[in-house]
PDB file of C-alpha atoms in Angstrom:
ATOM      1  CA  MET M   1      11.181  22.309 -10.495  1.00 44.00           C
ATOM      2  CA  GLY M   2       7.145  22.677 -11.203  1.00 50.00           C
ATOM      3  CA  THR M   3       4.789  20.967  -9.500  1.00 56.00           C
ATOM      4  CA  LEU M   4       2.199  18.506 -11.295  1.00 71.00           C
ATOM      5  CA  CYS M   5      -1.558  19.508 -10.359  1.00 87.00           C
ATOM      6  CA  ILE M   6      -2.987  15.825  -9.557  1.00 94.00           C
ATOM      7  CA  ASP M   7      -6.657  15.421  -8.566  1.00 95.00           C
ATOM      8  CA  PRO M   8      -7.061  12.139  -6.482  1.00 95.00           C
ATOM      9  CA  LEU M   9     -10.865  11.941  -6.596  1.00 96.00           C
ATOM     10  CA  LYS M  10      -9.908  11.690 -10.570  1.00 96.00           C
ATOM     11  CA  GLU M  11      -6.502  10.523 -11.451  1.00 97.00           C
ATOM     12  CA  VAL M  12      -5.463   8.244  -8.482  1.00 98.00           C
ATOM     13  CA  THR M  13      -6.407   4.294  -8.027  1.00 98.00           C
ATOM     14  CA  GLY M  14      -5.827   2.874  -4.126  1.00 98.00           C
ATOM     15  CA  LEU M  15      -4.046  -0.474  -4.172  1.00 98.00           C
ATOM     16  CA  ILE M  16      -4.058  -2.157  -1.078  1.00 98.00           C
ATOM     17  CA  LEU M  17      -1.269  -5.121  -1.164  1.00 96.00           C
ATOM     18  CA  ALA M  18      -2.592  -8.143   0.739  1.00 93.00           C
ATOM     19  CA  GLY M  19      -1.112 -10.792  -1.466  1.00 75.00           C
ATOM     20  CA  GLY M  20       1.549 -11.780   0.754  1.00 69.00           C
ATOM     21  CA  GLN M  21       1.951 -15.415   2.609  1.00 56.00           C
ATOM     22  CA  GLY M  22       1.717 -14.153   6.519  1.00 55.00           C
ATOM     23  CA  ARG M  23       4.876 -15.981   7.300  1.00 58.00           C
ATOM     24  CA  ARG M  24       5.910 -14.279  10.378  1.00 58.00           C
ATOM     25  CA  MET M  25       1.794 -14.495  11.719  1.00 56.00           C
ATOM     26  CA  GLY M  26       2.080 -18.339  10.873  1.00 58.00           C
ATOM     27  CA  GLY M  27       0.755 -18.033   7.076  1.00 67.00           C
ATOM     28  CA  GLN M  28      -2.262 -16.043   8.621  1.00 80.00           C
ATOM     29  CA  ASP M  29      -4.262 -13.982   5.646  1.00 89.00           C
ATOM     30  CA  LYS M  30      -3.116 -10.816   7.210  1.00 88.00           C
ATOM     31  CA  GLY M  31      -5.775  -8.541   5.642  1.00 92.00           C
ATOM     32  CA  LEU M  32      -8.387 -11.005   7.110  1.00 93.00           C
ATOM     33  CA  VAL M  33      -6.769 -10.706  11.035  1.00 89.00           C
ATOM     34  CA  THR M  34      -9.526  -9.438  13.362  1.00 88.00           C
ATOM     35  CA  LEU M  35      -8.791  -6.116  14.399  1.00 85.00           C
ATOM     36  CA  ALA M  36     -11.614  -4.856  17.243  1.00 83.00           C
ATOM     37  CA  GLY M  37     -13.881  -6.883  15.517  1.00 87.00           C
ATOM     38  CA  ARG M  38     -12.923  -6.215  11.554  1.00 91.00           C
ATOM     39  CA  PRO M  39     -10.548  -7.340   9.218  1.00 93.00           C
ATOM     40  CA  LEU M  40      -7.527  -5.561   9.111  1.00 91.00           C
ATOM     41  CA  VAL M  41      -7.976  -4.365   5.720  1.00 95.00           C
ATOM     42  CA  SER M  42     -11.342  -3.185   5.994  1.00 96.00           C
ATOM     43  CA  PHE M  43      -9.914   0.004   7.960  1.00 93.00           C
ATOM     44  CA  VAL M  44      -7.580   0.560   5.227  1.00 95.00           C
ATOM     45  CA  HIS M  45     -10.120   0.424   2.486  1.00 97.00           C
ATOM     46  CA  GLU M  46     -12.780   2.672   4.661  1.00 95.00           C
ATOM     47  CA  ARG M  47      -9.479   4.978   4.847  1.00 93.00           C
ATOM     48  CA  LEU M  48      -8.791   4.985   0.925  1.00 96.00           C
ATOM     49  CA  THR M  49     -12.112   5.043  -0.314  1.00 96.00           C
ATOM     50  CA  GLU M  50     -12.840   8.470   0.134  1.00 94.00           C
ATOM     51  CA  GLN M  51      -9.444   9.983  -0.832  1.00 97.00           C
ATOM     52  CA  VAL M  52      -9.064   8.167  -4.609  1.00 98.00           C
ATOM     53  CA  ALA M  53     -11.043   7.613  -7.684  1.00 98.00           C
ATOM     54  CA  GLU M  54     -11.350   3.804  -7.667  1.00 97.00           C
ATOM     55  CA  VAL M  55      -9.822   1.187  -4.556  1.00 98.00           C
ATOM     56  CA  LEU M  56      -8.110  -2.361  -5.925  1.00 98.00           C
ATOM     57  CA  ILE M  57      -7.277  -5.026  -3.598  1.00 97.00           C
ATOM     58  CA  SER M  58      -3.925  -6.943  -4.413  1.00 96.00           C
ATOM     59  CA  ALA M  59      -4.728 -10.730  -3.094  1.00 94.00           C
ATOM     60  CA  ASN M  60      -3.486 -14.474  -3.943  1.00 92.00           C
ATOM     61  CA  ARG M  61      -6.293 -16.556  -1.485  1.00 91.00           C
ATOM     62  CA  HIS M  62      -9.895 -16.082   0.284  1.00 93.00           C
ATOM     63  CA  LEU M  63     -10.761 -13.844  -3.066  1.00 95.00           C
ATOM     64  CA  ASP M  64     -14.208 -13.978  -1.960  1.00 95.00           C
ATOM     65  CA  ASP M  65     -13.775 -12.587   1.377  1.00 95.00           C
ATOM     66  CA  TYR M  66     -12.089  -9.285  -0.377  1.00 96.00           C
ATOM     67  CA  ARG M  67     -14.833  -9.369  -3.165  1.00 96.00           C
ATOM     68  CA  ARG M  68     -17.116  -8.210  -0.521  1.00 95.00           C
ATOM     69  CA  PHE M  69     -15.495  -4.880  -0.094  1.00 92.00           C
ATOM     70  CA  GLY M  70     -17.115  -4.127  -3.709  1.00 89.00           C
ATOM     71  CA  GLY M  71     -13.830  -3.610  -5.372  1.00 89.00           C
ATOM     72  CA  ARG M  72     -12.152  -5.087  -7.916  1.00 96.00           C
ATOM     73  CA  VAL M  73      -9.900  -7.736  -6.647  1.00 97.00           C
ATOM     74  CA  VAL M  74      -5.811  -8.036  -8.433  1.00 96.00           C
ATOM     75  CA  SER M  75      -3.979 -11.520  -8.054  1.00 93.00           C
ATOM     76  CA  ASP M  76      -0.224 -11.724  -8.768  1.00 90.00           C
ATOM     77  CA  SER M  77       0.256 -11.842 -12.912  1.00 79.00           C
ATOM     78  CA  GLU M  78       2.829 -14.650 -12.034  1.00 77.00           C
ATOM     79  CA  PRO M  79       1.969 -17.613 -10.359  1.00 72.00           C
ATOM     80  CA  GLY M  80       3.636 -18.578  -6.710  1.00 67.00           C
ATOM     81  CA  TYR M  81       4.551 -15.280  -3.821  1.00 69.00           C
ATOM     82  CA  HIS M  82       7.028 -13.041  -5.666  1.00 73.00           C
ATOM     83  CA  GLY M  83       6.870 -10.195  -2.817  1.00 87.00           C
ATOM     84  CA  PRO M  84       5.013  -6.885  -2.784  1.00 93.00           C
ATOM     85  CA  LEU M  85       6.415  -6.054  -6.307  1.00 95.00           C
ATOM     86  CA  MET M  86       4.942  -8.165  -8.115  1.00 94.00           C
ATOM     87  CA  GLY M  87       1.493  -6.804  -6.173  1.00 95.00           C
ATOM     88  CA  ILE M  88       2.597  -3.652  -7.043  1.00 97.00           C
ATOM     89  CA  TYR M  89       3.089  -4.604 -11.091  1.00 97.00           C
ATOM     90  CA  SER M  90      -0.281  -6.161 -11.204  1.00 95.00           C
ATOM     91  CA  GLY M  91      -2.134  -3.321  -9.499  1.00 97.00           C
ATOM     92  CA  LEU M  92      -0.454  -0.952 -11.945  1.00 98.00           C
ATOM     93  CA  ARG M  93      -1.769  -3.291 -15.007  1.00 97.00           C
ATOM     94  CA  ALA M  94      -5.059  -3.356 -13.469  1.00 97.00           C
ATOM     95  CA  ALA M  95      -5.546   0.697 -12.933  1.00 98.00           C
ATOM     96  CA  THR M  96      -7.185   2.885 -15.114  1.00 97.00           C
ATOM     97  CA  THR M  97      -6.022   5.760 -13.523  1.00 98.00           C
ATOM     98  CA  PRO M  98      -2.382   8.026 -14.258  1.00 97.00           C
ATOM     99  CA  TRP M  99      -1.464   7.336 -10.548  1.00 98.00           C
ATOM    100  CA  VAL M 100      -1.658   4.609  -7.785  1.00 98.00           C
ATOM    101  CA  MET M 101      -1.560   4.754  -4.160  1.00 98.00           C
ATOM    102  CA  VAL M 102      -0.125   1.455  -2.861  1.00 98.00           C
ATOM    103  CA  VAL M 103      -1.040   0.867   1.129  1.00 97.00           C
ATOM    104  CA  PRO M 104      -0.482  -2.288   2.865  1.00 95.00           C
ATOM    105  CA  CYS M 105      -3.275  -4.121   4.144  1.00 94.00           C
ATOM    106  CA  ASP M 106      -2.485  -3.883   8.176  1.00 90.00           C
ATOM    107  CA  THR M 107      -2.274  -0.894   8.883  1.00 89.00           C
ATOM    108  CA  PRO M 108      -5.033   0.721  10.122  1.00 88.00           C
ATOM    109  CA  LEU M 109      -4.085   4.171  10.930  1.00 87.00           C
ATOM    110  CA  LEU M 110      -2.876   5.492   7.889  1.00 91.00           C
ATOM    111  CA  PRO M 111      -4.216   9.208   7.252  1.00 93.00           C
ATOM    112  CA  ALA M 112      -7.192  10.309   6.420  1.00 93.00           C
ATOM    113  CA  ASP M 113      -5.484  12.756   4.258  1.00 95.00           C
ATOM    114  CA  LEU M 114      -2.623  10.418   3.247  1.00 96.00           C
ATOM    115  CA  VAL M 115      -3.249  10.543  -0.951  1.00 97.00           C
ATOM    116  CA  THR M 116      -3.833  14.386  -0.682  1.00 96.00           C
ATOM    117  CA  GLN M 117      -0.449  15.132   1.503  1.00 95.00           C
ATOM    118  CA  MET M 118       1.292  12.597  -1.515  1.00 97.00           C
ATOM    119  CA  SER M 119      -0.151  14.478  -4.200  1.00 96.00           C
ATOM    120  CA  SER M 120       1.011  17.763  -3.282  1.00 95.00           C
ATOM    121  CA  ALA M 121       4.292  16.782  -2.590  1.00 95.00           C
ATOM    122  CA  MET M 122       4.899  14.982  -5.883  1.00 95.00           C
ATOM    123  CA  GLY M 123       6.524  17.968  -7.778  1.00 93.00           C
ATOM    124  CA  ARG M 124       7.598  16.706 -11.034  1.00 93.00           C
ATOM    125  CA  HIS M 125       8.558  13.144  -9.932  1.00 97.00           C
ATOM    126  CA  HIS M 126       7.483   9.840 -10.682  1.00 97.00           C
ATOM    127  CA  ILE M 127       6.872   8.358  -7.271  1.00 98.00           C
ATOM    128  CA  ALA M 128       7.019   9.777  -3.437  1.00 98.00           C
ATOM    129  CA  VAL M 129       7.229   7.647  -0.730  1.00 98.00           C
ATOM    130  CA  ALA M 130       5.864   8.034   3.158  1.00 97.00           C
ATOM    131  CA  HIS M 131       8.606   8.629   5.643  1.00 95.00           C
ATOM    132  CA  ASP M 132       7.527   8.995   8.899  1.00 93.00           C
ATOM    133  CA  GLY M 133      10.530  11.324  10.049  1.00 90.00           C
ATOM    134  CA  GLU M 134      12.795   8.208  11.234  1.00 91.00           C
ATOM    135  CA  ARG M 135      12.474   5.788   8.723  1.00 92.00           C
ATOM    136  CA  LEU M 136      10.811   5.677   4.964  1.00 95.00           C
ATOM    137  CA  HIS M 137       8.126   3.208   4.171  1.00 95.00           C
ATOM    138  CA  PRO M 138       8.160   1.946   0.846  1.00 95.00           C
ATOM    139  CA  VAL M 139       5.182  -0.035   0.367  1.00 96.00           C
ATOM    140  CA  VAL M 140       3.262   3.125   0.902  1.00 97.00           C
ATOM    141  CA  MET M 141       4.039   5.173  -2.074  1.00 98.00           C
ATOM    142  CA  LEU M 142       2.219   7.186  -5.105  1.00 98.00           C
ATOM    143  CA  LEU M 143       3.694   6.444  -8.250  1.00 98.00           C
ATOM    144  CA  GLN M 144       2.785   6.535 -12.129  1.00 98.00           C
ATOM    145  CA  ARG M 145       0.903   3.845 -13.793  1.00 98.00           C
ATOM    146  CA  GLY M 146       3.177   4.338 -16.569  1.00 97.00           C
ATOM    147  CA  LEU M 147       5.643   2.825 -14.421  1.00 98.00           C
ATOM    148  CA  ALA M 148       4.474  -0.791 -15.115  1.00 98.00           C
ATOM    149  CA  ALA M 149       6.594  -1.789 -18.049  1.00 97.00           C
ATOM    150  CA  ASP M 150       9.842  -0.782 -16.110  1.00 98.00           C
ATOM    151  CA  LEU M 151       8.227  -3.014 -13.138  1.00 97.00           C
ATOM    152  CA  GLY M 152       7.885  -5.531 -15.213  1.00 96.00           C
ATOM    153  CA  ARG M 153      11.316  -6.049 -16.574  1.00 96.00           C
ATOM    154  CA  ALA M 154      12.714  -5.263 -13.706  1.00 97.00           C
ATOM    155  CA  LEU M 155      10.678  -8.427 -12.024  1.00 95.00           C
ATOM    156  CA  ALA M 156      11.595 -10.726 -15.378  1.00 94.00           C
ATOM    157  CA  ALA M 157      15.254  -9.638 -14.483  1.00 96.00           C
ATOM    158  CA  GLY M 158      14.570 -11.070 -10.913  1.00 94.00           C
ATOM    159  CA  GLU M 159      14.214  -8.080  -9.134  1.00 95.00           C
ATOM    160  CA  ARG M 160      12.317  -8.348  -5.630  1.00 94.00           C
ATOM    161  CA  LYS M 161      13.454  -5.316  -3.515  1.00 95.00           C
ATOM    162  CA  ILE M 162      10.905  -2.408  -3.419  1.00 97.00           C
ATOM    163  CA  ARG M 163      13.736   0.067  -2.293  1.00 97.00           C
ATOM    164  CA  ARG M 164      16.495  -0.720  -5.061  1.00 97.00           C
ATOM    165  CA  TRP M 165      13.403  -0.470  -7.568  1.00 98.00           C
ATOM    166  CA  ILE M 166      12.535   3.014  -6.355  1.00 98.00           C
ATOM    167  CA  GLU M 167      15.847   4.219  -6.725  1.00 97.00           C
ATOM    168  CA  ARG M 168      16.085   3.525 -10.551  1.00 96.00           C
ATOM    169  CA  HIS M 169      13.761   6.429 -10.815  1.00 98.00           C
ATOM    170  CA  SER M 170      12.874  10.081  -9.949  1.00 97.00           C
ATOM    171  CA  TRP M 171      11.209   9.696  -6.259  1.00 98.00           C
ATOM    172  CA  ILE M 172      10.972  12.013  -3.239  1.00 97.00           C
ATOM    173  CA  PRO M 173      10.325  11.258   0.585  1.00 97.00           C
ATOM    174  CA  VAL M 174       7.381  12.981   2.034  1.00 97.00           C
ATOM    175  CA  GLN M 175       7.487  13.399   5.513  1.00 94.00           C
ATOM    176  CA  LEU M 176       3.951  12.710   6.937  1.00 92.00           C
ATOM    177  CA  PRO M 177       2.912  14.946  10.203  1.00 85.00           C
ATOM    178  CA  ASP M 178       0.806  11.654  11.403  1.00 79.00           C
ATOM    179  CA  GLY M 179       4.541  10.214  12.319  1.00 75.00           C
ATOM    180  CA  ALA M 180       5.123   6.637  12.762  1.00 75.00           C
ATOM    181  CA  ASN M 181       1.909   5.985  14.291  1.00 78.00           C
ATOM    182  CA  ALA M 182       0.421   6.240  10.799  1.00 86.00           C
ATOM    183  CA  PHE M 183       2.074   2.990  10.034  1.00 87.00           C
ATOM    184  CA  ILE M 184       1.931   0.869  12.545  1.00 80.00           C
ATOM    185  CA  ASN M 185       1.680  -2.244  11.376  1.00 79.00           C
ATOM    186  CA  LEU M 186       0.675  -6.132  12.064  1.00 75.00           C
ATOM    187  CA  ASN M 187       3.672  -8.764  11.407  1.00 74.00           C
ATOM    188  CA  THR M 188       3.427 -11.019  14.923  1.00 74.00           C
ATOM    189  CA  GLU M 189       0.759 -11.903  17.438  1.00 73.00           C
ATOM    190  CA  GLU M 190       2.658  -9.680  19.501  1.00 77.00           C
ATOM    191  CA  ASP M 191       1.835  -6.952  17.107  1.00 75.00           C
ATOM    192  CA  LYS M 192      -1.795  -7.692  16.923  1.00 76.00           C
ATOM    193  CA  GLN M 193      -1.897  -7.359  20.765  1.00 79.00           C
ATOM    194  CA  TRP M 194       0.181  -3.855  20.890  1.00 76.00           C
ATOM    195  CA  LEU M 195      -1.863  -2.780  17.724  1.00 74.00           C
ATOM    196  CA  GLU M 196      -5.175  -2.934  19.293  1.00 76.00           C
ATOM    197  CA  THR M 197      -4.025  -1.130  22.356  1.00 76.00           C
ATOM    198  CA  ARG M 198      -2.685   1.702  19.931  1.00 70.00           C
ATOM    199  CA  PHE M 199      -5.745   1.599  18.038  1.00 65.00           C
ATOM    200  CA  ASN M 200      -8.226   2.020  20.678  1.00 70.00           C
ATOM    201  CA  GLN M 201      -6.326   4.657  22.053  1.00 71.00           C
ATOM    202  CA  ALA M 202      -6.415   6.442  18.691  1.00 61.00           C
ATOM    203  CA  ARG M 203     -10.060   6.172  17.945  1.00 62.00           C
TER     204      ARG M 203
END
């Protein structure tokens, strides 16, 4: 299978998913939860900005707070909370590049060369999904913007499972050398304390 040549700085849009309800965090907006005195989303935004043509933030509340990062903020196309697939769909529709790199807002240790690693491994596939050596991370994926129409149809049919939708297409897992540390994320207050410790150690 041949290899696509993707230029991340021209052909890839970064999409940060920050539109969830934060149920396990007591309803907090996870992207705005602070780590080392900064909103979590700021670390992810900083990591992506140097790697892609544009960074979008998928958010459904506190929109002005997210706009302070200087990029476009995209809300879900449908009202209510429909899960990350809806955020991805809305981001694909808003993007202007042929590829979109999706990442969650609560993973501050993403690799500084994430997009390069993912695009280099794409081959002729339509989706590349990050793997830490032990498990897959479906919300960290590089995919073609042209999949928006298919995703829209899947959502209309009631699909909400990211992995199941991915498996409808030609996709490849990409094992990243940074391992699980690259995908440490925040779901509870206990996670926050643990993450703060690991984050300080990694800096």
